Coordinates of C-alpha atoms and ligand atoms in Angstrom, one line a residue:
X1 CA -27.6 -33.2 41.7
X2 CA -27.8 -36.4 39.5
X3 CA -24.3 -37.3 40.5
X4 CA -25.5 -37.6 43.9
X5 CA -28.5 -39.5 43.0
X6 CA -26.1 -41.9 41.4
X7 CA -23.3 -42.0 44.1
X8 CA -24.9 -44.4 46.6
X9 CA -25.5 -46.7 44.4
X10 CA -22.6 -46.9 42.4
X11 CA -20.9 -47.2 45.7
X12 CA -23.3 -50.1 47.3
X13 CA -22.2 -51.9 44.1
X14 CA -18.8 -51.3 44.3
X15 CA -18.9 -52.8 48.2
X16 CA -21.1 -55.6 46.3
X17 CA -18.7 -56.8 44.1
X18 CA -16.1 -56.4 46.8
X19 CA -17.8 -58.3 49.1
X20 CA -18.5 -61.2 46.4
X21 CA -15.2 -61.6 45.2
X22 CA -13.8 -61.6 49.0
X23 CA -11.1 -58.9 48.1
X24 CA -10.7 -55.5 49.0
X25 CA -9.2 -53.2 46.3
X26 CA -5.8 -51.8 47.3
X27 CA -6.0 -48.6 47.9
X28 CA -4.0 -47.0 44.6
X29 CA -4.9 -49.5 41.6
X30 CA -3.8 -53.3 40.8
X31 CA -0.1 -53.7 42.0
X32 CA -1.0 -55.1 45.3
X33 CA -4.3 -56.8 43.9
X34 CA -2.7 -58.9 41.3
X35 CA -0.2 -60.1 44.1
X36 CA -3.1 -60.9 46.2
X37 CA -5.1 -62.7 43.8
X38 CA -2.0 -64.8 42.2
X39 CA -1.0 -66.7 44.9
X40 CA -4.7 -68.3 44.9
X41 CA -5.4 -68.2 41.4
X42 CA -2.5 -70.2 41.0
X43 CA -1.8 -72.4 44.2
X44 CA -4.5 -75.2 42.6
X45 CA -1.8 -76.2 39.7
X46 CA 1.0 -74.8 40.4
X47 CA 1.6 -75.0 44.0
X48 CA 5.7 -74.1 43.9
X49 CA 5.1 -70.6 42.5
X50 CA 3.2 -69.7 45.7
X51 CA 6.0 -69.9 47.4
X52 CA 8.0 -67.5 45.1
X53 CA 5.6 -64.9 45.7
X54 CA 4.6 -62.9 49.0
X55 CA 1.1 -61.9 49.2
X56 CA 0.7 -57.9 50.2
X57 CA -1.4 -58.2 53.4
X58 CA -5.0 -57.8 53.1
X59 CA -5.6 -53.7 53.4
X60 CA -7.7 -53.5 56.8
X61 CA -9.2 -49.7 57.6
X62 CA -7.6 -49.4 60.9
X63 CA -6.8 -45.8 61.5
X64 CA -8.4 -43.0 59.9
X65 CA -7.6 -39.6 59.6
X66 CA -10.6 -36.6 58.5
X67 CA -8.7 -33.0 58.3
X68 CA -11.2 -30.4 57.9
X69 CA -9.8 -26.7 56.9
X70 CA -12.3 -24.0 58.3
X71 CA -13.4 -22.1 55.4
X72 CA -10.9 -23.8 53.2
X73 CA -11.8 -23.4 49.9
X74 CA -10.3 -24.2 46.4
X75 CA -8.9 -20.4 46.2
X76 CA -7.1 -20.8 49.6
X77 CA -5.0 -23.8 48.7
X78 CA -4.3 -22.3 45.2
X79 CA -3.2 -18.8 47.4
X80 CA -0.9 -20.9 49.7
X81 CA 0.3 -23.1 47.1
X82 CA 1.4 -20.0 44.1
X83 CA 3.3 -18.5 47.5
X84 CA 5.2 -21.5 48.3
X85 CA 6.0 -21.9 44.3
X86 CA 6.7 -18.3 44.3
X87 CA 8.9 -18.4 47.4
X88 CA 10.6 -21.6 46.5
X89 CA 9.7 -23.3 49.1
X90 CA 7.9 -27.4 49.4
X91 CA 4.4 -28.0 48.4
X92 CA 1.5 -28.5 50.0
X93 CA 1.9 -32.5 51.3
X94 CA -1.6 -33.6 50.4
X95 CA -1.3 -32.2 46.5
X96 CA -0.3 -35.1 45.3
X97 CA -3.2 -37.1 46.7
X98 CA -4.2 -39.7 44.2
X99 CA -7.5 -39.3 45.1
X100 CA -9.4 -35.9 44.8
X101 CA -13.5 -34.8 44.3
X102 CA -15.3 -31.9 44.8
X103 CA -17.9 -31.7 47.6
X104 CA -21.1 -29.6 47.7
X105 CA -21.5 -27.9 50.9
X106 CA -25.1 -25.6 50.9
X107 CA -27.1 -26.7 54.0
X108 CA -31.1 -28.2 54.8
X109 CA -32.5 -25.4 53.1
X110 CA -29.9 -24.6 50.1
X111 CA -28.5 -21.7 51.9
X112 CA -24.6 -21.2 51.8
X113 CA -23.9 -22.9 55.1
X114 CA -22.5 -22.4 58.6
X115 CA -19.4 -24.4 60.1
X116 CA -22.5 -26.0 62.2
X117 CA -24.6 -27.7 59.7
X118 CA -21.8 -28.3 57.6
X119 CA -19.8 -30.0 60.2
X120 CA -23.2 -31.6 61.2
X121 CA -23.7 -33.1 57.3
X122 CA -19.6 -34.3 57.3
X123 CA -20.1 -36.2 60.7
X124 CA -23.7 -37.0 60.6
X125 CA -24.6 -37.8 56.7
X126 CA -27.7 -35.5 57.0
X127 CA -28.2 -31.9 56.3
X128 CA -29.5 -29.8 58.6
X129 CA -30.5 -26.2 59.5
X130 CA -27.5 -23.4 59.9
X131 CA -26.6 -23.3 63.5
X132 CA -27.8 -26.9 64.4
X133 CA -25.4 -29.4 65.7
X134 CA -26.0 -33.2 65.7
X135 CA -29.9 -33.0 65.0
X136 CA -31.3 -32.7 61.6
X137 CA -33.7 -30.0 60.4
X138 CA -36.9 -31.2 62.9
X139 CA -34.3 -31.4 65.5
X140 CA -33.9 -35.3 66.2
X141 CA -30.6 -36.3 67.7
X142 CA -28.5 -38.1 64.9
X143 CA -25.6 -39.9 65.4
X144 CA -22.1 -38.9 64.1
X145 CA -19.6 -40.5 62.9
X146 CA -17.1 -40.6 65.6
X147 CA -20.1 -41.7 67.9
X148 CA -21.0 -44.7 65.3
X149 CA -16.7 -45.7 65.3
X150 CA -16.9 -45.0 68.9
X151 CA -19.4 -47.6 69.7
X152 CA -17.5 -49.6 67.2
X153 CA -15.0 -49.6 69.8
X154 CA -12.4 -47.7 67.9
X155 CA -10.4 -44.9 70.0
X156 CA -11.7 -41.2 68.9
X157 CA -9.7 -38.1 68.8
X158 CA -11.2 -34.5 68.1
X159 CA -8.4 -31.5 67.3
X160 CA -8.9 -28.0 66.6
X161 CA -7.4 -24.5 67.0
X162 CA -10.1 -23.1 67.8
X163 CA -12.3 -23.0 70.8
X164 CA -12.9 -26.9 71.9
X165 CA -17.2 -26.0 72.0
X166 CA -16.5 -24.3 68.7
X167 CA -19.3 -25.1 65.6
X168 CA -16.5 -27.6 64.4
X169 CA -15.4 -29.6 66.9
X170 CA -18.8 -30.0 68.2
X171 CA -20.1 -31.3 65.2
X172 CA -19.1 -34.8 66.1
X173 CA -20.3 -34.6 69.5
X174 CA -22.8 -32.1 70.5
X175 CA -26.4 -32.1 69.9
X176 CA -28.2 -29.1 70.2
X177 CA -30.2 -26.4 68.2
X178 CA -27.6 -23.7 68.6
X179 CA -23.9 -23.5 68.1
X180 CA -24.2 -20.9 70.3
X181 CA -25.0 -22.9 73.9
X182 CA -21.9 -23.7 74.6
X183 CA -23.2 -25.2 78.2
X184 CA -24.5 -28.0 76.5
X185 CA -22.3 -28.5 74.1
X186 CA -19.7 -29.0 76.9
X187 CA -21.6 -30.8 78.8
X188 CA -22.1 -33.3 75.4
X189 CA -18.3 -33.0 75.2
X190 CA -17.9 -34.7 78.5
X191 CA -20.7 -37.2 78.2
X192 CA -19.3 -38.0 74.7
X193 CA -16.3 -40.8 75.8
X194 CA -14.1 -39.6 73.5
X195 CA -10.8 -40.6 74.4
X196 CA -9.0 -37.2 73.4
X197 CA -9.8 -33.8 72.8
X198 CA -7.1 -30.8 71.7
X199 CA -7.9 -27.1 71.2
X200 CA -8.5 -23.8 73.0
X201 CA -10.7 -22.8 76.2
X202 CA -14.3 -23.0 76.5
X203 CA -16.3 -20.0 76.5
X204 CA -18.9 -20.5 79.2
X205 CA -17.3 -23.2 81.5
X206 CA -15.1 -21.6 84.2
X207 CA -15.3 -24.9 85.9
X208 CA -13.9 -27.3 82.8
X209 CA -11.4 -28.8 85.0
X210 CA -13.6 -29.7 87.7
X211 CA -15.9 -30.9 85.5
X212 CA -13.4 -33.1 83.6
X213 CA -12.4 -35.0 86.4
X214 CA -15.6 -35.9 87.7
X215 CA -15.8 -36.9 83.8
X216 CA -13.3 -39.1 83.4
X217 CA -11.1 -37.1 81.8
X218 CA -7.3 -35.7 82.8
X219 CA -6.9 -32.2 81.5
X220 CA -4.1 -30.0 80.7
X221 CA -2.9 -27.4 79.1
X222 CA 0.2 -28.2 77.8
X223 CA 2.0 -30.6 76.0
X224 CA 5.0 -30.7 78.6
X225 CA 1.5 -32.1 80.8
X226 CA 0.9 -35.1 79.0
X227 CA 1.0 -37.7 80.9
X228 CA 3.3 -40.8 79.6
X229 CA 0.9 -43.7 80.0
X230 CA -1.6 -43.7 77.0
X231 CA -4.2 -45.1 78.5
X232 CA -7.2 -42.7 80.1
X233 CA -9.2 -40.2 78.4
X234 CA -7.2 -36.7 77.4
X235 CA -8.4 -33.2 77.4
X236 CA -5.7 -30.8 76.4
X237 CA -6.8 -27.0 76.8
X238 CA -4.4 -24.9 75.5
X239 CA -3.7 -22.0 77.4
X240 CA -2.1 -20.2 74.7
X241 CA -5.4 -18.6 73.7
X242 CA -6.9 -14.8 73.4
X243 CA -10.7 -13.5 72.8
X244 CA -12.3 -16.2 71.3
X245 CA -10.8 -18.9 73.4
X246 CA -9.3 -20.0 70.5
X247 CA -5.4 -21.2 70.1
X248 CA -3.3 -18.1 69.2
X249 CA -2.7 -17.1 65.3
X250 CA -0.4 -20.1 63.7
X251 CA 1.2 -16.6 62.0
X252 CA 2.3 -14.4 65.2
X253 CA 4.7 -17.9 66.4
X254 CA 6.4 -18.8 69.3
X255 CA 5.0 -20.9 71.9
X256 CA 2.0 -21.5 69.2
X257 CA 4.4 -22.7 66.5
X258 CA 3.3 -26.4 65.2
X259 CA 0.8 -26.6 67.9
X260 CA -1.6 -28.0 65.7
X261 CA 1.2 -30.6 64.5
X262 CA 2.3 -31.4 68.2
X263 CA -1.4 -32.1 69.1
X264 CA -1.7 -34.3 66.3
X265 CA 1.6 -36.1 67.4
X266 CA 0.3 -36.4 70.8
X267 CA -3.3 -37.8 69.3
X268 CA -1.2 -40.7 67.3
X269 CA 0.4 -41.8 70.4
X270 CA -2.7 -41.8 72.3
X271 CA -4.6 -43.6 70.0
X272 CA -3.0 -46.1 68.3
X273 CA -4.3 -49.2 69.4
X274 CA -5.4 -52.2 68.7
X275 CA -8.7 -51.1 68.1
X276 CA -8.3 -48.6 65.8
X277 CA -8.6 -45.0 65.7
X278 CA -10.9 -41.9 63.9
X279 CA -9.5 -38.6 64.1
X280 CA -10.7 -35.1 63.4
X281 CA -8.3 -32.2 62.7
X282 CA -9.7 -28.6 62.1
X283 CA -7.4 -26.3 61.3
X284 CA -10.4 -23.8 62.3
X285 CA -8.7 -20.3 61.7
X286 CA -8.7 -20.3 58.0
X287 CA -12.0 -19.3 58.2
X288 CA -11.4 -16.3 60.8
X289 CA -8.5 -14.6 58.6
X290 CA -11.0 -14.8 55.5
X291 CA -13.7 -13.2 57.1
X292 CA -11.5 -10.4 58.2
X293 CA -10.0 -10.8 54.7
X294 CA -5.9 -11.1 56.5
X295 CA -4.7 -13.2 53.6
X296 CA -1.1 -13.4 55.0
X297 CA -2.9 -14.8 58.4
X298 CA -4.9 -17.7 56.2
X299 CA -2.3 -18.4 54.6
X300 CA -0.4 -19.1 58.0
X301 CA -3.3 -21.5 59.2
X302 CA -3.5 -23.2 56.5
X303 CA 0.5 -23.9 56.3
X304 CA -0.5 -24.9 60.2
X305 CA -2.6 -27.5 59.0
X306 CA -0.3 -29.0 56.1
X307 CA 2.3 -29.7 59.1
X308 CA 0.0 -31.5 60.6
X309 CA -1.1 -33.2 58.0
X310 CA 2.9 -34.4 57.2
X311 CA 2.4 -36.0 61.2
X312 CA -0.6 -38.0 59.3
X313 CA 1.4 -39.1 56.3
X314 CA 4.3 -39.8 58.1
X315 CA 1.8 -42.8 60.3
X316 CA 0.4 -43.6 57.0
X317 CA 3.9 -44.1 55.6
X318 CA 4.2 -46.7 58.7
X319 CA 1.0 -48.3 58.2
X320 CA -0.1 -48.1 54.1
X321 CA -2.0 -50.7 54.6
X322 CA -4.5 -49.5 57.5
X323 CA -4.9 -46.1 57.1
X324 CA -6.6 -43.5 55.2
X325 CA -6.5 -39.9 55.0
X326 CA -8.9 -37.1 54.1
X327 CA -8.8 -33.9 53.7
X328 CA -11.2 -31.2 53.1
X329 CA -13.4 -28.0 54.3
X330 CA -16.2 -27.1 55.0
X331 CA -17.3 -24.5 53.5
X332 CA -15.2 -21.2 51.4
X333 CA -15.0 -18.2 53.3
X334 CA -14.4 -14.9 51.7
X335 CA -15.0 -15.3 47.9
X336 CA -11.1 -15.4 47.4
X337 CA -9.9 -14.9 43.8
X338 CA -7.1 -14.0 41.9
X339 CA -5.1 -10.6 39.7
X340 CA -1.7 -10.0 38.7
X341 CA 0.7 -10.3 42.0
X342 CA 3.5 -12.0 43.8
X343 CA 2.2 -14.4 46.0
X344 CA 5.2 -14.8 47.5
X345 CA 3.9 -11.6 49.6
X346 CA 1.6 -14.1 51.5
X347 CA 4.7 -15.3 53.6
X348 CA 6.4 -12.2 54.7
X349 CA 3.7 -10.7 57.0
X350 CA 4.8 -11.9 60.4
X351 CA 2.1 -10.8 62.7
X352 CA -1.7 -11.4 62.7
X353 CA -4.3 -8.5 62.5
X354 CA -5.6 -9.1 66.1
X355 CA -2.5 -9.2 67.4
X356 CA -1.2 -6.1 65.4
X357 CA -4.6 -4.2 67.0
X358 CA -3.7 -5.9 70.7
X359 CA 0.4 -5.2 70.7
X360 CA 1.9 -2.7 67.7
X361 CA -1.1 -0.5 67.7
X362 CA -1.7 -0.3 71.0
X363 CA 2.1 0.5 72.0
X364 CA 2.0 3.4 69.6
X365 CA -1.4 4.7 71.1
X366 CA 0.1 4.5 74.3
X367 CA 3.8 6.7 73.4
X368 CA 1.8 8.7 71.2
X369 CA 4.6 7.2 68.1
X370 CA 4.4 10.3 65.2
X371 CA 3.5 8.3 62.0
X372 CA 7.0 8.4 60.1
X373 CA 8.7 6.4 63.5
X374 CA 5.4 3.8 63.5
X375 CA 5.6 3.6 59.6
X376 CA 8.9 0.7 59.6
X377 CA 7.4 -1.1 62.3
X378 CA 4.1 -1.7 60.6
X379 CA 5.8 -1.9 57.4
X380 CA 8.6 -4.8 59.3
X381 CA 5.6 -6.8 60.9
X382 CA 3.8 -7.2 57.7
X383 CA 6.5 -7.9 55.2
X384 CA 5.9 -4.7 53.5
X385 CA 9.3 -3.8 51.7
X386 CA 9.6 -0.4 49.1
X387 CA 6.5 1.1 49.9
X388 CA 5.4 2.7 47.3
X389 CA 4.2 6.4 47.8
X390 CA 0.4 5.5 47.3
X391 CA 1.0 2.7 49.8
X392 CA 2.5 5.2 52.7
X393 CA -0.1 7.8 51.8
X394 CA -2.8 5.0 52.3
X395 CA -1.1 4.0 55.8
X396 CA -0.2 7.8 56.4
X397 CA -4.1 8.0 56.8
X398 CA -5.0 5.1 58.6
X399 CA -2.6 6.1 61.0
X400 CA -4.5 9.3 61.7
X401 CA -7.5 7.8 61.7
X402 CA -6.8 5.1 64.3
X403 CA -5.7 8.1 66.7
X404 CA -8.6 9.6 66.0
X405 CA -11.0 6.7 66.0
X406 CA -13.4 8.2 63.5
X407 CA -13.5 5.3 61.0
X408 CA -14.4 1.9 61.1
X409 CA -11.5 -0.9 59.7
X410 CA -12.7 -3.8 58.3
X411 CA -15.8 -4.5 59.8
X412 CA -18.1 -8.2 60.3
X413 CA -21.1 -8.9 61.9
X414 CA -19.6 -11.6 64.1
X415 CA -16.0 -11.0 64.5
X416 CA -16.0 -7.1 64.6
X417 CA -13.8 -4.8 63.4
X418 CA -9.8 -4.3 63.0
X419 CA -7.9 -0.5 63.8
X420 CA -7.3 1.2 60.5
X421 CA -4.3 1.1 60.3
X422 CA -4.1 -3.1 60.5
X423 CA -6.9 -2.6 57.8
X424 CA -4.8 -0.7 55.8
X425 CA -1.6 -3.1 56.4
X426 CA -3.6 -6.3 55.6
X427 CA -5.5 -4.6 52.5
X428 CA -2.3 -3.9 50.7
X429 CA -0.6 -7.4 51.7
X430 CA -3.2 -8.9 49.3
X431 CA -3.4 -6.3 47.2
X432 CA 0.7 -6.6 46.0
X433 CA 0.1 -10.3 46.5
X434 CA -3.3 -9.7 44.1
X435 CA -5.4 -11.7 46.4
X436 CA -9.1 -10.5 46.1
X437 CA -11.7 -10.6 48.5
X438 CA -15.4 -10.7 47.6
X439 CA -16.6 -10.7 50.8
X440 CA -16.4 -11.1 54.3
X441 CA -18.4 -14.2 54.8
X442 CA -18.9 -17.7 53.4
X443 CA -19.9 -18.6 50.3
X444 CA -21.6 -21.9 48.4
X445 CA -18.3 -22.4 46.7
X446 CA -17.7 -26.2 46.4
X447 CA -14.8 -27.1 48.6
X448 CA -11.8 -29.9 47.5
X449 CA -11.6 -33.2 48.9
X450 CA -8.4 -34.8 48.8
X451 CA -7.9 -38.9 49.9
X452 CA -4.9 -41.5 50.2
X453 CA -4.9 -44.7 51.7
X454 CA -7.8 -47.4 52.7
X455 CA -10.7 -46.8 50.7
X456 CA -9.3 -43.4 49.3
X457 CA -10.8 -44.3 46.0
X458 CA -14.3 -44.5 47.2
X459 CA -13.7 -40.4 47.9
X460 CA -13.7 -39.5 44.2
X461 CA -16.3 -37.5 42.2
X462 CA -18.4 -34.5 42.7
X463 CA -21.2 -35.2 45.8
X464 CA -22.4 -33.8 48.6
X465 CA -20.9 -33.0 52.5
X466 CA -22.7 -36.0 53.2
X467 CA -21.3 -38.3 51.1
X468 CA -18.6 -38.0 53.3
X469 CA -20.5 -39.4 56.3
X470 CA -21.8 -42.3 54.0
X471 CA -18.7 -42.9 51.9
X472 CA -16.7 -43.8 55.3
X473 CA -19.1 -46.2 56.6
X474 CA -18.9 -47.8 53.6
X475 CA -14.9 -47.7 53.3
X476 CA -15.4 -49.4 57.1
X477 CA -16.9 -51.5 55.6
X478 CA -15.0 -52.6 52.7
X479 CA -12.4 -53.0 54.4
X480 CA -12.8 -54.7 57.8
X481 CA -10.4 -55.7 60.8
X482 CA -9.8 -58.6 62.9
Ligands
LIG501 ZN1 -16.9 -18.7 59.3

């Protein structure tokens, strides 16, 4: 707790000093400092060396970028990185990050927190009550981030795959006392101005499309629909979604392949402008697959996100001197940790549990498949080579059991329960890939924070979810634009 305390005003002196000495500190160390400063230092005696030297331009915080992984928690990166190592495939792009902290995410009250009131603390700088969105803990409408760089007059993007009135999402623009009403929240999504919105369906507003137009806003549902001028408010509503009006399951493919990437694309070349952008990026299924404990289907989101995230550095590549990047989570979900395994496991399942229950189990329900003719194409879909003989006993008996629907799968109080036989499928994924789950909800876990660019180095430290709120204002700040 102390380091919060302290952070504030450590920081306010940092912008102090910045503001007195009329620079802005580049955004990785003295290189591009010294050359600024020269030039002036020495232009009073030695006027010809200024000419030798070009000054880096003045870093200006044009374009920001805030990627939040749903339940992404230290454990989750380290999964998905050791199965990329172990595979021999790239890293994880934002690694490397020269910045990195640790964030604190337990809500109002100290209890492990929702997506709602941490998304509320990330975008609002207060913490608030589990399920509350945009109000703190006596319910009085704050402002958010994206509303604060909205009025600014920066453009504001909001991306998810989840459900576009999901907790998330509708933490930087909803304001109501339960995640649950999505009404209002869409109603707040089309009063909110923001010039473009990507994600899934909405779960109580058969009407969206109507309602966007009187709104302002053109919507579609797929990226073949955007329209080519990039002026006009944007709603794109995927219509590759199932149950939870989410986007489809980054690890079941096709059409949903680098969705979240495409989206992101889409957002750059709607918003850059002169005026600057903020963007939001949720990869929001992270948190799904670690409540149902389907490590091979986290592992998939969160791969989902990293692509985006290379759309991200490949702007910030183009503009170093204008653009930041964050990423982080908002909470852990599923108290992941580690045995003896090979990760590498993690990236040969090929099919998500829910679409496993909706498609392979159903099909064999349906032709009544005998177990030893189901066995290879549960054991193809999930990447489950050699079976061992305890491993086809185990599925042997799930089998039965999901034709005779006398025993619950994994089970959750909000996102239900999986056949048996997907349990048993996604149980020994992470058992040979000795991923352990300690539960099937969230926990206080701190979650990373990883920064490049603008103002990056203000991200560093252990602090609160609301640091995160403050910590960008002041980056704005530090680092203004003509
Ligand atoms: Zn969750």
């Amino acid at each position: 707790m102390q380091t919060t305390r302290l952070r504030k005003p450590i920081a306010l002196l940092l912008l102090a000093l910045l503001l007195l000495t009329g620079f802005g500190c580049a955004p990785q160390g003295s290189a591009a400092n010294a050359e600024t400063i020269e030039p002036i230092v020495l232009s009073t005696d030695e006027p010809e060396a200024t000419a030798a030297i070009t000054p880096m331009p003045k870093p200006e915080l044009k374009y920001i970028f805030l990627f939040i992984g749903d339940g992404m928690g230290a454990a989750q990166i380290q999964a998905t990185s050791e199965a990329l190592a172990a595979a021999g495939r790239d890293a994880l792009s934002f690694l490397e990050f020269p910045v990195q902290g640790s964030v604190k995410t337990a809500s109002f009250d100290g209890s492990v927190t929702d997506s709602a009131a941490a998304a509320t603390a990330i975008s609002t700088g207060k913490k608030t009550i589990n399920g509350y969105l945009g109000l703190d803990s006596d319910k009085n409408r704050i402002e958010t981030i994206a509303e604060t760089l909205r009025n600014a007059g920066r453009r504001i993007g909001i991306l998810t795959t989840v459900s576009l009135d999901h907790a998330t999402p509708a933490g930087f623009f909803a304001h109501v006392d339960s995640r649950r009403s999505y009404a209002t929240i869409t109603d707040d999504l089309f009063a909110s101005g923001f010039d473009f919105f990507a994600g899934g369906g909405f779960h109580s507003t058969p009407d969206a499309a109507d309602r966007a137009v009187e709104n302002g806003y053109t919507m579609i549902s797929s990226f073949e629909e955007a329209p080519a001028s990039t002026e006009g408010m944007l709603i794109l509503s995927s219509k590759l979604i199932f149950g939870d009006y989410g986007v489809l399951p980054a690890i079941d493919g096709g059409a949903r392949a680098n969705w979240l990437k495409k989206a992101t694309d889409l957002a750059i070349t709607r918003l850059t402008a002169p005026e600057g952008f903020f963007m939001m990026v949720e990869g929001g299924r992270v948190d799904y697959f670690c409540h149902y404990n389907d490590a091979g289907s986290f592992v998939a989101e969160l791969l989902d996100m990293d692509e985006a995230i290379q759309s991200a550095l490949a702007f910030y590549a183009e503009h170093p001197q204008e653009t930041l990047i964050l990423i982080t989570a908002d909470h852990e979900t599923g108290d992941v940790s580690f045995t003896d395994g090979d990760r590498a496991q993690l990236l040969k399942q090929t099919i998500s549990s829910d679409i496993c229950d909706n498609t392979l189990v159903q099909e064999c329900l349906a032709a009544k498949t005998p177990f030893e003719e189901a066995l290879p194409l549960f054991a193809n879909a999930f990447g489950l080579d050699n079976l061992t003989e305890a491993e086809t006993a185990l599925l042997k008996e799930a089998y039965t059991k999901t034709f005779f629907n006398n025993s619950p799968g994994n089970s959750d109080e909000e996102y239900g329960t999986y056949e048996p036989i997907t349990t048993a499928c996604i149980n020994i994924v992470a058992s040979r890939a000795g991923v352990v789950f300690g539960s099937g909800g969230h926990t206080g876990k701190d979650v990373p924070i990883y920064a490049i660019g603008v103002g990056s180095e203000f991200f560093a430290g252990s602090y609160e979810n609301t640091n995160i709120h403050d910590t960008l204002l002041l980056a704005v700040a530090a680092y203004p634009f003509s």
